[in-house]
Coordinates of C-alpha atoms in Angstrom, one line a residue:
X1 CA 18.9 -17.8 26.7
X2 CA 20.7 -14.4 26.5
X3 CA 23.0 -15.8 23.9
X4 CA 20.1 -16.9 21.6
X5 CA 18.5 -13.7 22.1
X6 CA 21.5 -11.9 21.1
X7 CA 21.8 -14.0 17.9
X8 CA 18.4 -13.5 17.3
X9 CA 18.6 -9.7 17.2
X10 CA 21.9 -9.9 15.1
X11 CA 20.1 -12.3 12.6
X12 CA 17.2 -9.6 12.3
X13 CA 19.5 -6.9 11.7
X14 CA 21.4 -9.0 8.9
X15 CA 17.5 -9.6 7.2
X16 CA 16.5 -5.8 7.6
X17 CA 19.9 -4.9 6.0
X18 CA 19.5 -7.3 3.2
X19 CA 15.9 -6.2 2.7
X20 CA 16.6 -2.4 2.7
X21 CA 19.5 -3.2 0.0
X22 CA 17.1 -5.2 -2.2
X23 CA 14.2 -2.4 -1.9
X24 CA 16.9 0.3 -2.8
X25 CA 17.9 -1.4 -5.8
X26 CA 14.2 -2.1 -7.1
X27 CA 13.2 1.4 -6.3
X28 CA 12.5 3.2 -9.7
X29 CA 14.8 6.0 -10.3
X30 CA 13.3 9.4 -9.5
X31 CA 12.0 11.6 -12.3
X32 CA 11.8 15.3 -12.2
X33 CA 8.1 16.4 -12.0
X34 CA 7.6 19.9 -13.4
X35 CA 5.1 21.9 -11.4
X36 CA 3.0 23.0 -14.3
X37 CA -0.6 22.6 -13.9
X38 CA -2.6 19.9 -15.6
X39 CA -3.9 20.9 -19.0
X40 CA -7.2 19.8 -17.6
X41 CA -6.9 21.9 -14.5
X42 CA -6.0 25.1 -16.6
X43 CA -8.9 24.9 -19.0
X44 CA -11.8 27.0 -18.4
X45 CA -14.8 25.3 -17.0
X46 CA -16.3 23.5 -19.9
X47 CA -19.7 22.0 -20.3
X48 CA -19.9 18.6 -19.1
X49 CA -18.8 17.1 -22.6
X50 CA -17.4 19.3 -25.2
X51 CA -15.8 18.6 -28.6
X52 CA -18.5 16.3 -29.4
X53 CA -20.3 16.4 -32.9
X54 CA -24.2 16.6 -32.6
X55 CA -26.2 13.5 -31.7
X56 CA -27.7 13.3 -35.2
X57 CA -24.2 13.1 -37.0
X58 CA -24.3 9.8 -39.1
X59 CA -21.8 7.3 -38.3
X60 CA -19.3 6.8 -40.8
X61 CA -16.7 4.0 -41.6
X62 CA -13.5 5.1 -40.0
X63 CA -10.1 5.8 -41.2
X64 CA -6.9 4.2 -39.3
X65 CA -6.0 6.0 -36.3
X66 CA -2.9 7.3 -37.7
X67 CA -4.7 9.2 -40.5
X68 CA -7.9 10.2 -38.6
X69 CA -7.9 13.4 -36.5
X70 CA -8.3 12.5 -33.0
X71 CA -11.1 13.6 -30.8
X72 CA -10.7 14.3 -27.3
X73 CA -13.8 14.9 -25.0
X74 CA -13.6 16.4 -21.6
X75 CA -16.2 15.2 -18.9
X76 CA -16.4 16.8 -15.4
X77 CA -18.4 15.4 -12.4
X78 CA -18.4 16.6 -8.5
X79 CA -15.4 14.2 -8.0
X80 CA -13.3 13.7 -11.2
X81 CA -12.4 15.5 -14.2
X82 CA -11.7 13.0 -17.1
X83 CA -10.5 13.0 -20.8
X84 CA -11.5 10.2 -23.5
X85 CA -10.1 9.9 -26.8
X86 CA -11.9 8.8 -29.9
X87 CA -8.4 6.9 -30.8
X88 CA -9.1 3.5 -28.9
X89 CA -12.2 4.8 -27.4
X90 CA -10.6 4.8 -23.8
X91 CA -9.8 7.0 -21.1
X92 CA -6.6 9.1 -21.4
X93 CA -6.8 11.2 -18.2
X94 CA -8.7 10.8 -15.0
X95 CA -8.0 13.3 -12.3
X96 CA -9.4 13.1 -8.7
X97 CA -10.6 16.7 -7.9
X98 CA -10.5 16.1 -4.1
X99 CA -7.0 14.7 -3.8
X100 CA -4.0 17.2 -4.5
X101 CA -0.8 15.7 -5.5
X102 CA 0.9 17.8 -2.7
X103 CA 0.1 19.3 0.4
X104 CA -1.3 23.1 0.1
X105 CA -3.3 25.1 -2.2
X106 CA -2.7 25.2 -5.8
X107 CA -1.3 21.8 -5.9
X108 CA -2.6 19.6 -9.1
X109 CA -4.8 17.0 -8.6
X110 CA -3.9 13.3 -8.4
X111 CA -3.9 11.8 -11.6
X112 CA -5.1 8.1 -11.6
X113 CA -4.9 7.5 -15.2
X114 CA -2.4 9.5 -17.6
X115 CA -1.6 8.7 -21.2
X116 CA 2.0 10.1 -22.1
X117 CA 2.6 10.9 -25.8
X118 CA 0.7 8.3 -28.1
X119 CA 0.4 5.6 -25.7
X120 CA -2.7 3.4 -25.3
X121 CA -5.6 4.7 -23.4
X122 CA -7.0 2.8 -20.4
X123 CA -10.0 0.7 -21.0
X124 CA -8.8 0.0 -24.6
X125 CA -10.5 -3.0 -26.6
X126 CA -8.2 -4.6 -28.8
X127 CA -10.8 -7.3 -30.6
X128 CA -8.5 -8.9 -32.6
X129 CA -10.4 -11.8 -33.2
X130 CA -12.9 -9.8 -35.5
X131 CA -10.1 -9.8 -38.2
X132 CA -9.9 -6.1 -38.3
X133 CA -6.7 -5.7 -36.7
X134 CA -6.0 -4.4 -33.1
X135 CA -8.6 -1.8 -32.3
X136 CA -6.7 -0.6 -29.1
X137 CA -5.5 2.7 -31.0
X138 CA -8.2 2.5 -33.8
X139 CA -10.1 5.7 -34.8
X140 CA -13.4 5.6 -33.4
X141 CA -16.1 8.2 -33.9
X142 CA -18.4 9.9 -31.5
X143 CA -21.9 8.7 -32.0
X144 CA -23.8 10.3 -29.4
X145 CA -22.9 12.3 -26.1
X146 CA -24.5 14.1 -23.1
X147 CA -23.9 15.3 -19.8
X148 CA -22.7 12.0 -18.3
X149 CA -22.4 9.7 -21.2
X150 CA -20.3 9.2 -24.3
X151 CA -20.8 6.8 -27.2
X152 CA -18.1 5.7 -29.6
X153 CA -18.6 3.6 -32.6
X154 CA -16.3 1.9 -35.2
X155 CA -17.4 0.2 -38.4
X156 CA -15.6 -1.8 -40.8
X157 CA -16.5 -4.8 -43.2
X158 CA -19.9 -4.8 -41.8
X159 CA -18.9 -5.2 -38.3
X160 CA -19.9 -2.3 -35.9
X161 CA -18.3 -2.0 -32.3
X162 CA -20.0 0.4 -29.8
X163 CA -18.5 1.5 -26.6
X164 CA -20.7 3.6 -24.5
X165 CA -19.6 5.2 -21.1
X166 CA -22.2 6.0 -18.3
X167 CA -21.0 8.2 -15.5
X168 CA -22.4 9.3 -12.2
X169 CA -22.1 12.7 -10.8
X170 CA -21.2 11.9 -7.0
X171 CA -19.4 8.6 -7.8
X172 CA -15.8 7.3 -8.9
X173 CA -17.5 4.3 -10.5
X174 CA -18.9 4.3 -14.1
X175 CA -20.0 1.5 -16.4
X176 CA -18.7 0.6 -19.8
X177 CA -21.1 -1.2 -22.2
X178 CA -19.2 -3.1 -25.0
X179 CA -21.4 -4.2 -28.0
X180 CA -20.3 -6.3 -31.1
X181 CA -22.9 -6.2 -33.9
X182 CA -22.2 -8.7 -36.8
X183 CA -23.8 -7.4 -40.1
X184 CA -21.4 -9.2 -42.2
X185 CA -21.6 -12.5 -44.0
X186 CA -19.3 -14.4 -41.8
X187 CA -19.6 -15.4 -38.2
X188 CA -17.0 -13.8 -35.8
X189 CA -15.8 -15.1 -32.4
X190 CA -14.2 -12.3 -30.4
X191 CA -12.9 -11.9 -27.1
X192 CA -14.2 -9.2 -25.1
X193 CA -10.9 -8.0 -23.6
X194 CA -10.5 -4.7 -21.5
X195 CA -6.8 -3.5 -21.0
X196 CA -5.2 -1.4 -18.4
X197 CA -1.8 -0.1 -19.2
X198 CA 0.3 1.6 -16.7
X199 CA 3.8 2.5 -15.8
X200 CA 5.8 3.5 -12.8
X201 CA 5.6 7.0 -11.8
X202 CA 7.3 9.6 -9.5
X203 CA 5.8 10.6 -6.0
X204 CA 4.8 9.1 -3.1
X205 CA 1.3 8.2 -4.1
X206 CA 2.5 5.8 -6.8
X207 CA 5.5 4.3 -5.0
X208 CA 3.7 1.1 -4.4
X209 CA 2.0 0.9 -7.7
X210 CA 0.9 -2.7 -8.4
X211 CA -1.1 -4.9 -10.9
X212 CA -4.2 -6.2 -8.6
X213 CA -7.1 -8.5 -9.0
X214 CA -9.4 -10.6 -6.7
X215 CA -9.2 -14.0 -7.9
X216 CA -11.2 -17.0 -6.1
X217 CA -11.4 -15.0 -3.0
X218 CA -7.4 -14.3 -2.8
X219 CA -6.4 -10.9 -3.3
X220 CA -3.4 -10.8 -5.9
X221 CA -0.8 -8.0 -6.1
X222 CA 2.1 -7.6 -8.3
X223 CA 4.5 -4.6 -7.9
X224 CA 5.2 -2.9 -11.4
X225 CA 8.7 -1.9 -10.5
X226 CA 9.5 -5.6 -10.0
X227 CA 7.5 -7.4 -12.4
X228 CA 9.7 -9.0 -15.0
X229 CA 12.9 -8.5 -13.3
X230 CA 15.0 -11.1 -11.4
X231 CA 14.0 -11.2 -7.8
X232 CA 16.3 -11.0 -4.8
X233 CA 15.9 -15.0 -4.4
X234 CA 16.3 -15.5 -8.2
X235 CA 19.8 -13.6 -8.1
X236 CA 21.1 -15.4 -4.8
X237 CA 19.7 -19.0 -5.9
X238 CA 19.0 -18.7 -9.6
X239 CA 15.5 -19.3 -11.3
X240 CA 13.3 -18.2 -13.9
X241 CA 12.0 -14.5 -14.4
X242 CA 8.1 -14.1 -14.2
X243 CA 6.8 -11.7 -17.1
X244 CA 3.3 -13.0 -17.2
X245 CA 0.4 -14.3 -14.9
X246 CA -2.8 -15.4 -15.9
X247 CA -5.9 -16.2 -13.7
X248 CA -7.9 -18.7 -15.7
X249 CA -11.3 -17.7 -14.1
X250 CA -13.4 -16.4 -11.0
X251 CA -11.9 -12.9 -11.4
X252 CA -14.1 -10.5 -9.6
X253 CA -11.9 -7.4 -10.5
X254 CA -8.6 -6.7 -11.6
X255 CA -6.6 -3.4 -12.6
X256 CA -4.1 -1.3 -10.8
X257 CA -3.5 -0.1 -7.0
X258 CA -1.6 2.0 -4.9
X259 CA -1.6 2.4 -1.0
X260 CA -4.5 5.0 -1.3
X261 CA -6.0 4.6 -4.7
X262 CA -7.4 1.9 -7.0
X263 CA -8.4 1.6 -10.6
X264 CA -10.1 -1.7 -11.4
X265 CA -12.7 -3.4 -14.0
X266 CA -15.4 -5.4 -12.5
X267 CA -17.1 -7.9 -15.1
X268 CA -20.7 -8.6 -15.0
X269 CA -20.0 -12.5 -14.8
X270 CA -16.9 -13.3 -12.5
X271 CA -17.1 -17.0 -12.8
X272 CA -16.6 -16.6 -16.4
X273 CA -13.8 -14.0 -16.4
X274 CA -10.0 -14.3 -16.6
X275 CA -7.4 -11.8 -15.9
X276 CA -3.8 -11.5 -17.3
X277 CA -1.0 -9.5 -16.1
X278 CA 2.0 -8.8 -18.6
X279 CA 5.3 -7.1 -18.1
X280 CA 5.8 -5.0 -21.3
X281 CA 9.0 -3.3 -20.1
X282 CA 10.3 -4.9 -16.9
X283 CA 10.2 -2.8 -13.7
X284 CA 8.6 -0.1 -15.7
X285 CA 5.4 -0.8 -17.7
X286 CA 3.1 -3.4 -17.4
X287 CA -0.6 -4.2 -18.1
X288 CA -3.8 -5.8 -16.9
X289 CA -6.3 -7.4 -19.2
X290 CA -9.7 -8.4 -17.9
X291 CA -11.4 -10.6 -20.2
X292 CA -14.9 -12.2 -20.3
X293 CA -14.0 -15.0 -23.1
X294 CA -14.7 -15.9 -26.3
X295 CA -18.4 -15.3 -27.9
X296 CA -19.7 -16.8 -31.1
X297 CA -21.6 -14.1 -33.1
X298 CA -23.4 -15.3 -36.4
X299 CA -24.2 -13.0 -39.2
X300 CA -27.3 -10.7 -38.0
X301 CA -26.7 -11.1 -34.6
X302 CA -24.9 -8.9 -31.8
X303 CA -23.6 -9.4 -28.2
X304 CA -23.2 -7.0 -25.4
X305 CA -21.3 -7.1 -22.2
X306 CA -21.3 -4.4 -19.5
X307 CA -18.3 -3.7 -17.0
X308 CA -18.2 -1.5 -14.0
X309 CA -15.1 0.5 -13.5
X310 CA -14.0 2.2 -10.3
X311 CA -11.3 4.7 -10.5
X312 CA -10.7 6.5 -7.2
X313 CA -9.6 6.6 -3.7
X314 CA -9.8 3.5 -1.0
X315 CA -12.6 4.9 1.0
X316 CA -13.9 2.0 2.7
X317 CA -17.4 3.2 2.7
X318 CA -17.4 3.7 -1.1
X319 CA -15.6 0.2 -1.9
X320 CA -18.0 -1.6 0.4
X321 CA -21.1 0.0 -1.4
X322 CA -20.1 -0.8 -4.7
X323 CA -19.6 -4.8 -3.5
X324 CA -17.5 -7.3 -5.3
X325 CA -15.2 -7.3 -2.0
X326 CA -13.5 -4.2 -3.3
X327 CA -12.6 -3.3 0.3
X328 CA -10.3 -6.1 0.2
X329 CA -7.9 -3.8 -1.9
X330 CA -7.1 -2.1 1.3
X331 CA -4.0 -3.6 3.0
X332 CA -5.0 -4.5 6.6
X333 CA -1.9 -7.0 6.9
X334 CA -2.1 -10.7 7.9
X335 CA -5.5 -12.4 8.4
X336 CA -4.7 -12.6 12.2
X337 CA -3.6 -8.7 12.1
X338 CA -6.4 -7.5 10.2
X339 CA -9.2 -7.3 13.2
X340 CA -6.8 -5.5 15.3
X341 CA -6.0 -3.2 12.4
X342 CA -9.6 -2.6 12.0
X343 CA -10.0 -1.5 15.6
X344 CA -7.1 0.9 15.4
X345 CA -8.6 2.5 12.3
X346 CA -12.0 2.9 13.9
X347 CA -10.2 4.3 16.9
X348 CA -8.3 6.8 14.8
X349 CA -11.3 8.2 13.4
X350 CA -13.4 8.2 16.4
X351 CA -10.7 10.4 18.2
X352 CA -10.0 12.5 15.2
X353 CA -13.9 13.7 15.6
X354 CA -12.9 14.8 19.1
X355 CA -9.3 15.9 18.6
X356 CA -8.9 17.3 14.9
X357 CA -5.2 16.3 14.7
X358 CA -4.0 12.8 13.8
X359 CA -0.6 13.4 15.5
X360 CA -2.1 14.3 18.8
X361 CA -4.4 11.2 18.1
X362 CA -1.8 8.9 17.7
X363 CA -0.3 10.2 21.0
X364 CA -3.6 9.5 22.7
X365 CA -3.7 5.9 21.2
X366 CA 0.0 5.4 22.5
X367 CA -1.1 6.3 26.2
X368 CA -4.2 4.1 25.9
X369 CA -1.9 1.1 24.6
X370 CA 0.5 1.6 27.4
X371 CA -2.3 2.0 30.1
X372 CA -3.8 -1.2 28.8
X373 CA -0.6 -3.2 28.9
X374 CA 0.6 -1.5 31.9
X375 CA 0.0 -4.4 34.5
X376 CA 1.9 -6.7 32.3
X377 CA 4.7 -4.2 31.8
X378 CA 5.0 -3.6 35.4
X379 CA 5.3 -7.3 35.9
X380 CA 7.9 -7.2 33.4
X381 CA 10.0 -4.6 34.9
X382 CA 10.0 -5.9 38.2
X383 CA 11.0 -9.4 36.9
X384 CA 13.8 -8.0 35.0
X385 CA 14.9 -5.8 38.1
X386 CA 15.0 -8.8 40.3
X387 CA 16.9 -11.0 37.8
X388 CA 19.5 -8.1 37.7
X389 CA 19.9 -8.4 41.5
X390 CA 20.4 -12.2 41.2
X391 CA 23.2 -11.8 38.7
X392 CA 26.0 -12.2 41.1
X393 CA 24.4 -15.5 42.2
X394 CA 23.8 -16.8 39.0
X395 CA 27.2 -16.1 37.7
X396 CA 28.5 -17.9 40.7
X397 CA 26.4 -21.0 39.9
X398 CA 27.7 -20.8 36.3
X399 CA 31.3 -20.7 37.4
X400 CA 30.8 -23.6 39.9
X401 CA 29.1 -25.8 37.4
X402 CA 30.6 -24.8 34.2
X403 CA 31.4 -28.4 33.4
X404 CA 28.0 -29.9 34.0
X405 CA 25.3 -27.9 32.2
X406 CA 22.7 -29.9 33.5
X407 CA 23.5 -29.3 37.0
X408 CA 23.9 -25.7 36.2
X409 CA 20.4 -25.5 34.8
X410 CA 18.9 -27.5 37.9
X411 CA 20.5 -24.8 40.4
X412 CA 19.5 -22.0 38.5
X413 CA 15.8 -23.0 38.3
X414 CA 16.0 -23.6 42.1
X415 CA 17.4 -20.1 42.6
X416 CA 14.6 -18.8 40.5
X417 CA 12.0 -20.5 42.5
X418 CA 13.4 -19.7 45.9
X419 CA 13.7 -16.1 44.9
X420 CA 10.0 -16.2 43.3
X421 CA 11.4 -14.9 40.0
X422 CA 10.1 -16.2 36.5
X423 CA 12.9 -15.9 34.0
X424 CA 10.4 -15.9 31.2
X425 CA 7.9 -13.3 33.0
X426 CA 9.5 -10.3 30.9
X427 CA 8.7 -12.0 27.6
X428 CA 5.1 -11.8 27.5
X429 CA 4.7 -7.8 27.4
X430 CA 7.2 -7.6 24.5
X431 CA 5.4 -10.5 22.5
X432 CA 2.0 -8.6 23.0
X433 CA 3.6 -5.4 22.0
X434 CA 4.3 -7.2 18.4
X435 CA 0.6 -7.6 17.1
X436 CA -0.1 -4.0 18.3
X437 CA 2.9 -2.6 16.7
X438 CA 2.2 -4.4 13.3
X439 CA -1.7 -3.5 13.5
X440 CA -0.9 0.3 14.0
X441 CA 1.5 0.1 11.3
X442 CA -1.1 -1.1 8.9
X443 CA -3.6 1.2 10.2
X444 CA -1.7 4.2 9.5
X445 CA -0.5 3.0 6.2
X446 CA -3.8 1.9 4.9
X447 CA -6.0 4.5 6.1
X448 CA -6.6 7.3 3.3
X449 CA -7.5 9.9 5.8
X450 CA -4.0 10.0 7.2
X451 CA -2.6 11.0 3.6
X452 CA -1.1 14.6 3.9
X453 CA -2.5 14.7 7.5
X454 CA -0.3 17.5 9.3
X455 CA 1.0 17.2 12.8
X456 CA 3.0 20.0 13.8
X457 CA 5.7 22.2 12.2
X458 CA 7.9 20.6 9.7
X459 CA 5.7 17.2 9.9
X460 CA 3.0 18.0 7.4
X461 CA 2.2 14.4 6.3
X462 CA 2.0 11.4 9.1
X463 CA 1.7 8.6 6.6
X464 CA 5.4 9.7 4.9
X465 CA 8.7 10.1 6.6
X466 CA 9.4 13.4 8.0
X467 CA 12.1 15.7 6.6
X468 CA 13.5 18.6 9.0
X469 CA 15.9 19.4 5.9
X470 CA 18.0 18.2 3.0
X471 CA 21.7 18.0 3.0
X472 CA 22.7 20.3 0.1
X473 CA 24.7 18.2 -2.8
X474 CA 24.3 14.8 -1.1
X475 CA 20.4 15.3 -1.2
X476 CA 20.4 13.3 2.1
X477 CA 17.2 14.1 4.1
X478 CA 17.8 14.8 7.8
X479 CA 14.8 13.3 10.0
X480 CA 14.5 14.3 13.5
X481 CA 11.8 11.8 14.6
X482 CA 14.0 8.4 13.9
X483 CA 16.9 10.2 15.7
X484 CA 15.0 11.0 19.0
X485 CA 13.6 7.6 18.9
X486 CA 16.8 6.1 18.7
X487 CA 18.2 8.3 21.6
X488 CA 15.1 7.3 23.6
X489 CA 16.0 3.5 23.2
X490 CA 19.5 4.0 24.5
X491 CA 18.1 5.7 27.5
X492 CA 15.5 3.0 28.0
X493 CA 18.2 0.2 27.8
X494 CA 20.2 2.0 30.4
X495 CA 17.4 2.0 32.7
X496 CA 16.2 -1.7 32.1
X497 CA 18.1 -4.4 34.2
X498 CA 19.4 -7.2 32.1
X499 CA 20.4 -10.4 32.4
X500 CA 23.1 -10.8 29.7
X501 CA 26.9 -10.7 30.0
X502 CA 28.1 -7.0 30.3
X503 CA 30.0 -7.2 27.1
X504 CA 27.0 -8.4 25.2
X505 CA 24.8 -5.8 26.9
X506 CA 27.1 -3.2 25.8
X507 CA 27.3 -4.2 22.4
X508 CA 23.4 -4.6 22.2
X509 CA 23.0 -1.0 23.7
X510 CA 25.0 0.1 20.7
X511 CA 23.5 -2.1 17.8
X512 CA 19.7 -1.9 18.8
X513 CA 19.2 1.6 18.7
X514 CA 21.3 2.2 15.7
X515 CA 19.4 -0.8 13.7
X516 CA 15.9 0.8 14.7
X517 CA 16.9 4.4 13.7
X518 CA 18.1 3.1 10.4
X519 CA 15.0 1.1 9.9
X520 CA 12.6 3.6 11.0
X521 CA 14.2 6.4 8.9
X522 CA 12.0 5.3 6.0
X523 CA 8.6 4.6 8.3
X524 CA 5.8 7.1 8.2
X525 CA 6.3 9.5 10.6
X526 CA 3.1 8.8 12.4
X527 CA 4.5 5.2 13.2
X528 CA 7.8 6.8 14.4
X529 CA 5.9 9.2 16.6
X530 CA 4.1 6.1 18.1
X531 CA 7.1 4.3 19.0
X532 CA 9.1 7.4 20.4
X533 CA 6.0 8.3 22.5
X534 CA 6.0 4.5 23.8
X535 CA 9.3 4.6 24.6
X536 CA 9.1 7.9 26.8
X537 CA 6.2 6.4 28.5
X538 CA 8.2 3.1 29.1
X539 CA 11.1 5.2 30.6
X540 CA 8.7 7.1 32.9
X541 CA 7.1 3.8 34.1
X542 CA 10.8 2.0 34.6
X543 CA 11.8 5.1 36.7
X544 CA 8.6 4.7 38.9
X545 CA 9.2 0.9 39.4
X546 CA 12.8 1.2 40.0
X547 CA 12.0 3.9 42.9
X548 CA 9.2 1.9 44.4
X549 CA 11.5 -1.3 44.5
X550 CA 14.3 0.9 46.3
X551 CA 11.7 2.3 48.8
X552 CA 10.4 -1.2 49.5
X553 CA 14.0 -2.5 50.1
X554 CA 14.6 0.7 52.4

């Protein structure tokens, strides 16, 4: 059994090493972000909507976008600061006013949507089937505007397209109404497509940028940095490269998502809605398209469809209020772990109401977990201690029956029964720790309240790996918590009796702390704090048990 355990640890280390190599290869190259404030943030407080012509301005047929002058309109609510463009009648910038890019005053707000250069705006509508070309960058005009609404219109060849945005002052959600009126002499059959282009960006908030959709009740996610590129398995064993994924119907919402933020389109009829993910520049740029299908519009008729759009943080209460199972976008882990994750998330918030420091809250949760598992852990430690004391007799039996493995096993089981020791008694507490650890990992990763939550000193964001300082020239971050955690594992292993061969035990004592230190080096500091404190409590518990057994023998 000990040899198998040793091989399992070695295999786990190999798998983890390969995974970290794969992740490092797929991580997008860092790009320098200049600390200049956003042009929206630097602008003086404008009216809710500016630069729009009067409502009575007549609608004129528009020139191509390359020739028509672009109009940019700014919309500001209590939660967001947005910019819309007449070129494509889409959103070019969307700032979340209550979420700073970096901890500290004066940091720019998180920009969930940001058009670079002459790129396509979010929520563009190609409508190619109208025979007017691709309208994703067409020059719309502003027909009407108000404090919380903007109307764009485009007219050509007897066909009029109207896009109306309706915002809410205390919400990250808004509505987009898309209407096509046919006053021409021919019938048209357009697809009501709404596109969401995106690309990889620097910064912790966008390290997990993915195309995301809820399709037939299943959450689908494709990381942008890996979409369209050969995966780890494809490079090892060969295989095709996926550059497009289509969900034919039953799409409740689709768009983009990160660990803490979400930007999605919600159609009015999910049953008849399809979504399409496309890798435009593999590993860098991609696009999500939501389509309500093809509609036949005869002359003199019009068709209107309404989409809801959410562009904001993954706050569970807000997402649940909007419906459409938007709360499913929060990653709670596997289905069997999700209930425990929800329990830890509730406990984090409940304790924070009393202890306004999430680092201290994590320490309290660690103590509570240790207290809950203390009876089982004590049984495990005592069992391991007794097994350690039986090692001379076990080795004698192994030597005596080394040529008869069946007799050897029978004699060892007899020895265990006579001594009142269960060789598997120490496994249960370890197995129980696994779902607890995984659930707490997802709770710390998914709870937006822990984003930029400080603890003490240099640990200013418990949702990210902490950095004490960076080695100049090498740009190597020096992190204290993982090192302390590794050192605590060494001490814990020295105090814990083992039934392994002494040579194997010494190798494991070196390998396991190194493996866990390397693995935890990129983990959120809140999770490393939990494991470090848990190790310290286990060390204290083991010392107490060892002393108790020594007194009992005396």
